[in-house]
């Protein structure tokens, strides 16, 4: 009997991961610990909340007594650590929030796992879900490998790099059985509309400008979120202890080309004349320290564990748009409340 603690399970990737584990492994007990920040939303899990192997705990990963209770009461054997502050723009405005959750929160979780497992590490796993942004920024050529030196350049990526270092330090110093994966940009259903793709879908629906930072020449490597969580499942069960695995889509797009493709598909789906949505594209002031290019080499994961992305980007984007068009209530709920104030603050000066 495995008891797996998923942190941040009410967020974007965490909710897909929780759904996959709850439904694929009914014999596992899955505990979702989430603080329900602006990014956490229990509606993301409405379809599985009544499953008998699913438990939700509202709480913060920096709360050591709470973590100790959870480990003690539920006899946690595995951790899938997803909880984080995840948006680069917010890290520029409020870096310390990222230190608290991403660095202190991860270190607290590691310490509780170490104490609770008390050197009995058989059949235990502490898996940290991390990002390719720890490797820094690429020029026009090359890829990020598992061996690429860390070079984080935003407060977000610096906090994630720091948390990766703590995870490895607990492995080397105490023998804690850890795994890390560093993934490229995800997209798909339940993505909070502060990030480029869902923000643009929402703006197209409301005929609002599509803010493109700088000249739109920055490049990201996009992966459908369900492919990401399938990779996590494989690494969790078959990956080697102490190892790092890169996960990526081999799918590089400049931001401007991506948004043009999104506009083309949205026009078709909304029955608007071709070119209507693209007229909303607006070039705005660049993000401070904007990383030029991310590109993952995921050969190790393919060769060792046989994982490859299953979806072509155009198809994944189409599925994503359809999901937002069919879930307008979800979208309208998440853009009500604090979202308008956030949006004004981020974009009014640009
Ligand atoms: P998200 O912002 O959508 O969700 C984060 C979740 O963590 C939310 O449910 C939030 O309520 C919860 N949370 C935040 N602070 C918490 C705290 N102190 N205690 C408990 N819960 C807290 O993030 P996401 O995009 O789903 O990213 C999940 C993880 O994957 C993060 O670690 C991120 O760094 C990593 N990642 C994301 C991407 C991506 O493209 N989104 C790519 C690679 C890696
Ligand atoms: O690479 C993995 C990372 O991808 C994750 O670790 C992060 O959690 C996730 O947020 C994402 O980071 P990015 O900064 O790449 O994602 P974002 O959607 O914020 O931006 C994607 C690109 O689009 C980036 O070059 C900035 C640009 N952009 C973004 C927004 C929100 C715009 O041009 N306009 C915008 O309004």
Tab-separated table of C-alpha atoms and ligand atoms in Angstrom:
chain	number	residue	atom	x	y	z
A	1	UNK	CA	0.000	0.000	0.000
A	2	UNK	CA	1.516	3.304	-1.091
A	3	UNK	CA	0.472	6.610	0.405
A	4	UNK	CA	1.514	9.473	-1.796
A	5	UNK	CA	1.540	13.096	-0.747
A	6	UNK	CA	1.061	15.394	-3.737
A	7	UNK	CA	1.781	19.030	-2.921
A	8	UNK	CA	0.160	21.740	-5.028
A	9	UNK	CA	-2.370	19.275	-6.411
A	10	UNK	CA	-4.988	21.990	-6.932
A	11	UNK	CA	-2.774	23.892	-9.376
A	12	UNK	CA	-2.349	23.432	-13.111
A	13	UNK	CA	0.134	20.551	-13.376
A	14	UNK	CA	-0.675	19.234	-9.890
A	15	UNK	CA	-4.337	18.706	-10.771
A	16	UNK	CA	-3.463	16.670	-13.881
A	17	UNK	CA	-0.963	14.661	-11.847
A	18	UNK	CA	-3.460	14.055	-9.036
A	19	UNK	CA	-6.151	12.973	-11.508
A	20	UNK	CA	-3.732	10.550	-13.204
A	21	UNK	CA	-2.572	8.952	-9.935
A	22	UNK	CA	-6.027	8.791	-8.307
A	23	UNK	CA	-7.611	7.112	-11.336
A	24	UNK	CA	-4.714	4.954	-12.545
A	25	UNK	CA	-3.735	3.668	-9.082
A	26	UNK	CA	-6.928	3.070	-7.056
A	27	UNK	CA	-4.812	0.985	-4.648
A	28	UNK	CA	-2.742	4.070	-3.704
A	29	UNK	CA	-3.928	6.546	-1.125
A	30	UNK	CA	-3.404	10.040	-2.564
A	31	UNK	CA	-3.250	13.071	-0.304
A	32	UNK	CA	-3.333	16.465	-1.942
A	33	UNK	CA	-1.841	19.201	0.241
A	34	UNK	CA	-2.466	22.645	-1.185
A	35	UNK	CA	-2.555	26.133	0.344
A	36	UNK	CA	-5.113	27.236	-2.277
A	37	UNK	CA	-3.270	30.408	-3.236
A	38	UNK	CA	-4.650	32.429	-6.156
A	39	UNK	CA	-3.329	29.596	-8.392
A	40	UNK	CA	-4.965	26.736	-6.512
A	41	UNK	CA	-8.512	25.806	-7.412
A	42	UNK	CA	-10.443	22.786	-6.176
A	43	UNK	CA	-12.707	23.067	-9.230
A	44	UNK	CA	-9.721	21.625	-11.135
A	45	UNK	CA	-10.375	18.343	-9.334
A	46	UNK	CA	-14.184	18.310	-9.208
A	47	UNK	CA	-14.373	15.076	-11.251
A	48	UNK	CA	-12.254	13.055	-8.782
A	49	UNK	CA	-13.009	14.642	-5.408
A	50	UNK	CA	-15.353	11.791	-4.403
A	51	UNK	CA	-12.943	8.968	-5.236
A	52	UNK	CA	-12.352	6.817	-2.145
A	53	UNK	CA	-8.532	6.962	-2.438
A	54	UNK	CA	-8.389	10.788	-2.632
A	55	UNK	CA	-7.938	13.120	0.353
A	56	UNK	CA	-7.522	16.889	0.377
A	57	UNK	CA	-5.747	18.901	3.074
A	58	UNK	CA	-5.677	22.679	2.932
A	59	UNK	CA	-2.324	23.835	4.236
A	60	UNK	CA	1.075	25.320	3.577
A	61	UNK	CA	4.274	23.419	2.821
A	62	UNK	CA	6.149	25.767	5.171
A	63	UNK	CA	3.988	24.530	8.102
A	64	UNK	CA	6.256	21.916	9.684
A	65	UNK	CA	3.842	20.624	12.401
A	66	UNK	CA	1.145	20.139	9.759
A	67	UNK	CA	3.549	18.211	7.523
A	68	UNK	CA	4.663	16.079	10.477
A	69	UNK	CA	1.031	15.258	11.257
A	70	UNK	CA	0.310	14.270	7.680
A	71	UNK	CA	3.378	12.009	7.463
A	72	UNK	CA	2.578	10.475	10.855
A	73	UNK	CA	-1.159	9.969	10.403
A	74	UNK	CA	-1.119	8.731	6.822
A	75	UNK	CA	2.275	6.955	6.828
A	76	UNK	CA	3.384	8.738	3.678
A	77	UNK	CA	5.681	6.627	1.489
A	78	UNK	CA	6.064	8.915	-1.506
A	79	UNK	CA	6.074	12.635	-2.200
A	80	UNK	CA	5.279	14.283	-5.515
A	81	UNK	CA	6.285	17.854	-4.804
A	82	UNK	CA	4.532	20.266	-7.186
A	83	UNK	CA	3.591	23.171	-4.907
A	84	UNK	CA	5.351	26.363	-5.899
A	85	UNK	CA	4.975	29.950	-6.815
A	86	UNK	CA	5.255	29.468	-10.557
A	87	UNK	CA	4.890	32.745	-12.456
A	88	UNK	CA	8.050	34.607	-13.531
A	89	UNK	CA	6.336	38.030	-13.708
A	90	UNK	CA	5.070	37.697	-10.128
A	91	UNK	CA	8.589	36.742	-9.005
A	92	UNK	CA	9.860	40.035	-10.418
A	93	UNK	CA	7.286	41.944	-8.347
A	94	UNK	CA	7.540	39.861	-5.152
A	95	UNK	CA	10.711	37.715	-5.022
A	96	UNK	CA	10.471	36.871	-1.318
A	97	UNK	CA	7.176	35.031	-1.755
A	98	UNK	CA	9.134	32.716	-4.074
A	99	UNK	CA	11.896	32.206	-1.522
A	100	UNK	CA	9.319	31.334	1.147
A	101	UNK	CA	7.384	28.729	-0.797
A	102	UNK	CA	9.915	27.383	-3.264
A	103	UNK	CA	13.035	27.383	-1.092
A	104	UNK	CA	11.867	27.302	2.541
A	105	UNK	CA	8.803	25.181	1.701
A	106	UNK	CA	10.861	22.584	-0.191
A	107	UNK	CA	13.518	22.454	2.545
A	108	UNK	CA	10.793	22.022	5.188
A	109	UNK	CA	9.219	19.169	3.253
A	110	UNK	CA	12.610	17.476	2.818
A	111	UNK	CA	13.358	17.789	6.521
A	112	UNK	CA	9.996	16.309	7.532
A	113	UNK	CA	10.398	13.416	5.059
A	114	UNK	CA	13.888	12.717	6.415
A	115	UNK	CA	12.733	12.794	10.050
A	116	UNK	CA	9.569	10.832	9.453
A	117	UNK	CA	11.235	8.105	7.366
A	118	UNK	CA	14.019	7.988	9.954
A	119	UNK	CA	16.580	6.239	7.736
A	120	UNK	CA	14.072	3.600	6.670
A	121	UNK	CA	14.211	4.604	3.017
A	122	UNK	CA	13.026	1.288	1.512
A	123	UNK	CA	10.197	1.901	-0.964
A	124	UNK	CA	10.251	5.649	-0.259
A	125	UNK	CA	10.540	8.371	-2.910
A	126	UNK	CA	10.788	12.133	-2.695
A	127	UNK	CA	10.158	13.454	-6.219
A	128	UNK	CA	10.681	17.145	-6.976
A	129	UNK	CA	8.898	18.565	-10.031
A	130	UNK	CA	11.164	21.269	-11.380
A	131	UNK	CA	11.713	23.435	-14.406
A	132	UNK	CA	14.094	23.909	-17.326
A	133	UNK	CA	14.451	27.579	-16.303
A	134	UNK	CA	17.137	26.571	-13.777
A	135	UNK	CA	19.530	26.119	-16.719
A	136	UNK	CA	19.272	29.779	-17.733
A	137	UNK	CA	18.872	31.085	-21.260
A	138	UNK	CA	20.069	29.595	-24.560
A	139	UNK	CA	21.180	31.446	-27.688
A	140	UNK	CA	20.024	30.342	-31.122
A	141	UNK	CA	21.758	26.949	-30.883
A	142	UNK	CA	22.007	24.048	-28.436
A	143	UNK	CA	19.878	22.350	-25.815
A	144	UNK	CA	19.612	21.942	-22.062
A	145	UNK	CA	20.994	18.579	-20.905
A	146	UNK	CA	20.785	17.067	-17.413
A	147	UNK	CA	24.476	17.988	-17.128
A	148	UNK	CA	24.047	21.647	-18.126
A	149	UNK	CA	25.328	23.958	-15.383
A	150	UNK	CA	22.645	25.860	-13.495
A	151	UNK	CA	22.398	29.550	-14.419
A	152	UNK	CA	19.039	30.868	-13.167
A	153	UNK	CA	18.311	34.466	-14.074
A	154	UNK	CA	14.893	35.343	-12.600
A	155	UNK	CA	13.847	35.239	-8.947
A	156	UNK	CA	11.511	32.372	-9.911
A	157	UNK	CA	14.231	30.284	-11.543
A	158	UNK	CA	16.722	31.139	-8.779
A	159	UNK	CA	14.234	29.837	-6.195
A	160	UNK	CA	13.622	26.642	-8.194
A	161	UNK	CA	17.380	26.125	-8.682
A	162	UNK	CA	17.868	26.566	-4.959
A	163	UNK	CA	15.144	24.015	-4.194
A	164	UNK	CA	16.755	21.529	-6.628
A	165	UNK	CA	20.065	22.014	-4.798
A	166	UNK	CA	18.391	21.278	-1.453
A	167	UNK	CA	16.839	18.114	-2.875
A	168	UNK	CA	20.250	16.898	-4.098
A	169	UNK	CA	21.893	17.937	-0.821
A	170	UNK	CA	19.440	15.720	1.108
A	171	UNK	CA	20.273	12.843	-1.231
A	172	UNK	CA	24.036	13.201	-0.903
A	173	UNK	CA	24.110	14.077	2.800
A	174	UNK	CA	21.372	11.895	4.271
A	175	UNK	CA	20.683	9.354	1.539
A	176	UNK	CA	17.095	10.567	1.109
A	177	UNK	CA	15.755	8.749	-1.981
A	178	UNK	CA	15.095	11.638	-4.341
A	179	UNK	CA	14.250	12.120	-8.002
A	180	UNK	CA	14.071	15.389	-9.930
A	181	UNK	CA	12.629	16.234	-13.315
A	182	UNK	CA	13.134	19.523	-15.129
A	183	UNK	CA	10.417	20.223	-17.661
A	184	UNK	CA	9.838	22.780	-20.393
A	185	UNK	CA	6.739	25.017	-20.771
A	186	UNK	CA	3.457	23.196	-20.250
A	187	UNK	CA	0.095	24.069	-21.762
A	188	UNK	CA	-3.391	22.559	-21.616
A	189	UNK	CA	-6.660	22.616	-19.624
A	190	UNK	CA	-6.814	24.282	-16.169
A	191	UNK	CA	-3.867	26.599	-16.944
A	192	UNK	CA	-4.239	29.823	-14.990
A	193	UNK	CA	-4.694	32.801	-17.367
A	194	UNK	CA	-1.656	34.692	-16.160
A	195	UNK	CA	0.503	32.537	-18.464
A	196	UNK	CA	0.879	33.306	-22.166
A	197	UNK	CA	-1.458	30.751	-23.783
A	198	UNK	CA	-4.520	30.880	-21.472
A	199	UNK	CA	-4.161	34.649	-21.050
A	200	UNK	CA	-4.267	35.045	-24.836
A	201	UNK	CA	-7.239	32.688	-25.209
A	202	UNK	CA	-9.148	34.693	-22.607
A	203	UNK	CA	-8.214	38.011	-24.243
A	204	UNK	CA	-9.244	36.814	-27.711
A	205	UNK	CA	-12.622	35.763	-26.293
A	206	UNK	CA	-13.050	39.290	-24.877
A	207	UNK	CA	-11.511	41.144	-27.866
A	208	UNK	CA	-8.770	42.495	-25.614
A	209	UNK	CA	-5.187	43.279	-26.765
A	210	UNK	CA	-2.744	40.346	-26.813
A	211	UNK	CA	0.347	41.654	-24.989
A	212	UNK	CA	3.561	40.318	-26.565
A	213	UNK	CA	6.701	41.172	-24.612
A	214	UNK	CA	9.480	42.827	-26.642
A	215	UNK	CA	9.475	41.697	-30.259
A	216	UNK	CA	7.941	38.287	-29.620
A	217	UNK	CA	11.206	36.597	-30.624
A	218	UNK	CA	11.740	34.675	-27.386
A	219	UNK	CA	11.483	30.926	-27.818
A	220	UNK	CA	9.847	28.342	-25.570
A	221	UNK	CA	9.617	24.542	-25.927
A	222	UNK	CA	5.946	23.620	-25.370
A	223	UNK	CA	4.661	20.336	-23.979
A	224	UNK	CA	1.041	19.243	-23.463
A	225	UNK	CA	0.490	18.911	-19.711
A	226	UNK	CA	-0.876	15.351	-19.930
A	227	UNK	CA	2.385	14.276	-21.565
A	228	UNK	CA	4.288	15.884	-18.683
A	229	UNK	CA	2.371	14.011	-15.994
A	230	UNK	CA	2.731	10.729	-17.908
A	231	UNK	CA	6.494	11.300	-17.829
A	232	UNK	CA	6.342	11.966	-14.072
A	233	UNK	CA	4.416	8.708	-13.583
A	234	UNK	CA	7.112	6.764	-15.471
A	235	UNK	CA	9.986	8.445	-13.626
A	236	UNK	CA	8.287	8.019	-10.246
A	237	UNK	CA	7.884	4.265	-10.803
A	238	UNK	CA	10.889	3.384	-12.967
A	239	UNK	CA	13.430	6.221	-12.738
A	240	UNK	CA	16.639	5.790	-10.786
A	241	UNK	CA	17.030	7.203	-7.279
A	242	UNK	CA	19.262	10.265	-7.146
A	243	UNK	CA	18.809	10.977	-10.866
A	244	UNK	CA	17.563	13.959	-12.806
A	245	UNK	CA	15.474	13.647	-15.969
A	246	UNK	CA	14.787	16.395	-18.480
A	247	UNK	CA	11.270	16.451	-19.952
A	248	UNK	CA	10.488	18.457	-23.079
A	249	UNK	CA	8.448	18.614	-26.217
A	250	UNK	CA	11.103	19.117	-28.937
A	251	UNK	CA	8.643	21.791	-29.927
A	252	UNK	CA	10.145	25.267	-30.125
A	253	UNK	CA	8.046	28.277	-31.021
A	254	UNK	CA	8.773	31.980	-30.988
A	255	UNK	CA	6.072	33.702	-28.971
A	256	UNK	CA	4.852	35.655	-31.989
A	257	UNK	CA	4.499	32.550	-34.191
A	258	UNK	CA	2.712	30.728	-31.394
A	259	UNK	CA	0.238	33.575	-30.905
A	260	UNK	CA	-0.374	33.802	-34.672
A	261	UNK	CA	-1.179	30.058	-34.710
A	262	UNK	CA	-3.465	30.520	-31.700
A	263	UNK	CA	-5.231	33.421	-33.455
A	264	UNK	CA	-5.655	31.350	-36.646
A	265	UNK	CA	-7.226	28.452	-34.743
A	266	UNK	CA	-9.416	30.730	-32.587
A	267	UNK	CA	-10.779	32.554	-35.669
A	268	UNK	CA	-11.743	29.217	-37.218
A	269	UNK	CA	-13.379	27.904	-34.036
A	270	UNK	CA	-15.213	31.163	-33.304
A	271	UNK	CA	-16.342	31.588	-36.923
A	272	UNK	CA	-14.539	34.909	-37.224
A	273	UNK	CA	-12.940	36.020	-40.531
A	274	UNK	CA	-9.277	34.982	-40.843
A	275	UNK	CA	-7.032	37.723	-39.390
A	276	UNK	CA	-9.565	39.058	-36.865
A	277	UNK	CA	-7.805	37.880	-33.688
A	278	UNK	CA	-4.304	38.685	-34.991
A	279	UNK	CA	-5.326	42.350	-35.104
A	280	UNK	CA	-5.325	42.230	-31.295
A	281	UNK	CA	-1.559	41.523	-31.163
A	282	UNK	CA	0.156	44.373	-29.305
A	283	UNK	CA	3.896	44.586	-28.670
A	284	UNK	CA	4.542	45.814	-25.131
A	285	UNK	CA	7.502	46.534	-22.875
A	286	UNK	CA	9.723	43.500	-22.443
A	287	UNK	CA	9.909	41.365	-19.276
A	288	UNK	CA	12.953	42.337	-17.151
A	289	UNK	CA	15.763	39.812	-17.685
A	290	UNK	CA	13.651	37.962	-20.261
A	291	UNK	CA	15.308	34.609	-21.070
A	292	UNK	CA	15.719	34.313	-24.838
A	293	UNK	CA	15.326	30.615	-25.477
A	294	UNK	CA	14.622	27.333	-23.680
A	295	UNK	CA	15.056	23.967	-25.421
A	296	UNK	CA	15.188	20.607	-23.678
A	297	UNK	CA	17.076	17.522	-24.759
A	298	UNK	CA	14.985	14.653	-23.376
A	299	UNK	CA	17.069	11.838	-24.880
A	300	UNK	CA	17.908	10.327	-21.491
A	301	UNK	CA	14.221	9.908	-20.642
A	302	UNK	CA	13.507	8.398	-24.061
A	303	UNK	CA	16.464	5.998	-24.029
A	304	UNK	CA	16.214	4.897	-20.386
A	305	UNK	CA	12.473	4.895	-19.792
A	306	UNK	CA	10.895	5.025	-23.256
A	307	UNK	CA	8.920	8.254	-22.812
A	308	UNK	CA	8.139	10.509	-25.767
A	309	UNK	CA	5.564	13.288	-26.192
A	310	UNK	CA	2.374	11.933	-27.753
A	311	UNK	CA	0.813	15.070	-29.213
A	312	UNK	CA	1.792	17.412	-32.033
A	313	UNK	CA	1.566	21.033	-30.908
A	314	UNK	CA	-1.166	22.114	-33.339
A	315	UNK	CA	-3.333	19.236	-32.106
A	316	UNK	CA	-2.588	19.936	-28.438
A	317	UNK	CA	-3.333	23.615	-28.924
A	318	UNK	CA	-6.621	22.765	-30.622
A	319	UNK	CA	-7.611	20.483	-27.704
A	320	UNK	CA	-6.643	23.239	-25.275
A	321	UNK	CA	-8.710	25.905	-27.030
A	322	UNK	CA	-11.689	23.522	-27.184
A	323	UNK	CA	-11.381	22.921	-23.442
A	324	UNK	CA	-11.478	26.670	-22.704
A	325	UNK	CA	-14.415	27.182	-25.068
A	326	UNK	CA	-16.295	24.360	-23.329
A	327	UNK	CA	-15.393	25.546	-19.826
A	328	UNK	CA	-16.194	29.253	-19.922
A	329	UNK	CA	-17.637	29.078	-16.418
A	330	UNK	CA	-14.275	27.851	-15.063
A	331	UNK	CA	-12.511	30.641	-16.959
A	332	UNK	CA	-14.935	33.339	-15.854
A	333	UNK	CA	-14.591	32.223	-12.234
A	334	UNK	CA	-10.806	32.404	-12.230
A	335	UNK	CA	-10.713	35.826	-13.903
A	336	UNK	CA	-13.179	37.259	-11.394
A	337	UNK	CA	-11.984	38.641	-8.066
A	338	UNK	CA	-8.266	39.460	-7.723
A	339	UNK	CA	-7.402	38.717	-11.349
A	340	UNK	CA	-8.501	42.114	-12.669
A	341	UNK	CA	-6.292	43.940	-10.151
A	342	UNK	CA	-3.345	41.681	-11.023
A	343	UNK	CA	-3.897	42.282	-14.729
A	344	UNK	CA	-4.044	46.069	-14.319
A	345	UNK	CA	-0.894	46.069	-12.215
A	346	UNK	CA	1.059	43.886	-14.688
A	347	UNK	CA	-0.074	45.420	-17.935
A	348	UNK	CA	-1.162	49.023	-17.471
A	349	UNK	CA	2.405	50.369	-17.606
A	350	UNK	CA	3.481	48.205	-20.531
B	1	LIG	P1	0.527	26.599	-10.386
B	1	LIG	O1	0.946	27.972	-9.997
B	1	LIG	O2	-0.564	26.412	-11.375
B	1	LIG	O3	0.105	25.769	-9.083
B	1	LIG	C1	0.822	25.828	-7.882
B	1	LIG	C2	-0.021	25.169	-6.793
B	1	LIG	O4	0.751	25.190	-5.587
B	1	LIG	C3	-1.328	25.897	-6.514
B	1	LIG	O5	-2.374	24.976	-6.350
B	1	LIG	C4	-1.056	26.639	-5.210
B	1	LIG	O6	-2.214	26.834	-4.424
B	1	LIG	C5	-0.074	25.690	-4.540
B	1	LIG	N1	0.810	26.379	-3.580
B	1	LIG	C6	1.517	27.516	-3.792
B	1	LIG	N2	2.214	27.843	-2.691
B	1	LIG	C7	1.947	26.876	-1.780
B	1	LIG	C8	2.394	26.646	-0.456
B	1	LIG	N3	3.248	27.487	0.156
B	1	LIG	N4	1.938	25.550	0.211
B	1	LIG	C9	1.076	24.700	-0.398
B	1	LIG	N5	0.624	24.870	-1.643
B	1	LIG	C10	1.051	25.952	-2.333
B	1	LIG	O7	1.867	25.884	-10.855
B	1	LIG	P2	2.102	24.849	-12.048
B	1	LIG	O8	2.279	25.589	-13.311
B	1	LIG	O9	1.107	23.775	-11.977
B	1	LIG	O10	3.541	24.285	-11.644
B	1	LIG	C11	3.638	23.173	-10.745
B	1	LIG	C12	5.108	22.840	-10.557
B	1	LIG	O11	5.684	22.507	-11.805
B	1	LIG	C13	5.926	24.009	-10.005
B	1	LIG	O12	6.869	23.495	-9.121
B	1	LIG	C14	6.607	24.585	-11.236
B	1	LIG	O13	7.835	25.174	-10.880
B	1	LIG	C15	6.819	23.336	-12.061
B	1	LIG	N6	6.852	23.526	-13.527
B	1	LIG	C16	5.868	24.230	-14.159
B	1	LIG	C17	5.905	24.348	-15.555
B	1	LIG	C18	4.833	25.081	-16.311
B	1	LIG	O14	4.997	25.292	-17.511
B	1	LIG	N7	3.732	25.464	-15.693
B	1	LIG	C19	6.954	23.749	-16.277
B	1	LIG	C20	7.942	23.055	-15.581
B	1	LIG	C21	7.874	22.930	-14.212
B	2	LIG	O1	9.943	26.668	-18.899
B	2	LIG	C1	9.123	26.247	-17.853
B	2	LIG	C2	8.436	27.431	-17.215
B	2	LIG	O2	7.459	27.875	-18.129
B	2	LIG	C3	7.810	27.104	-15.872
B	2	LIG	O3	8.822	26.756	-14.964
B	2	LIG	C4	7.020	28.299	-15.327
B	2	LIG	O4	6.374	27.948	-14.128
B	2	LIG	C5	6.008	28.693	-16.371
B	2	LIG	O5	5.316	29.841	-15.932
B	2	LIG	C6	6.673	28.967	-17.719
B	2	LIG	O6	7.474	30.160	-17.650
B	2	LIG	P1	7.477	31.257	-18.833
B	2	LIG	O7	7.914	32.540	-18.275
B	2	LIG	O8	8.195	30.722	-20.038
B	2	LIG	O9	5.882	31.256	-19.182
B	2	LIG	P2	4.880	32.442	-19.545
B	2	LIG	O10	3.617	31.817	-20.027
B	2	LIG	O11	4.801	33.437	-18.436
B	2	LIG	O12	5.591	33.154	-20.775
B	2	LIG	C7	5.870	32.437	-21.975
B	2	LIG	C8	6.568	33.406	-22.921
B	2	LIG	O13	5.617	34.412	-23.323
B	2	LIG	C9	7.723	34.161	-22.286
B	2	LIG	O14	8.736	34.364	-23.265
B	2	LIG	C10	7.114	35.510	-21.891
B	2	LIG	C11	6.057	35.725	-22.950
B	2	LIG	N1	4.850	36.476	-22.530
B	2	LIG	C12	4.203	36.080	-21.399
B	2	LIG	C13	3.066	36.739	-20.969
B	2	LIG	C14	2.371	36.303	-19.708
B	2	LIG	C15	4.358	37.518	-23.296
B	2	LIG	O15	4.956	37.847	-24.351
B	2	LIG	N2	3.240	38.162	-22.884
B	2	LIG	C16	2.574	37.824	-21.743
B	2	LIG	O16	1.561	38.489	-21.392
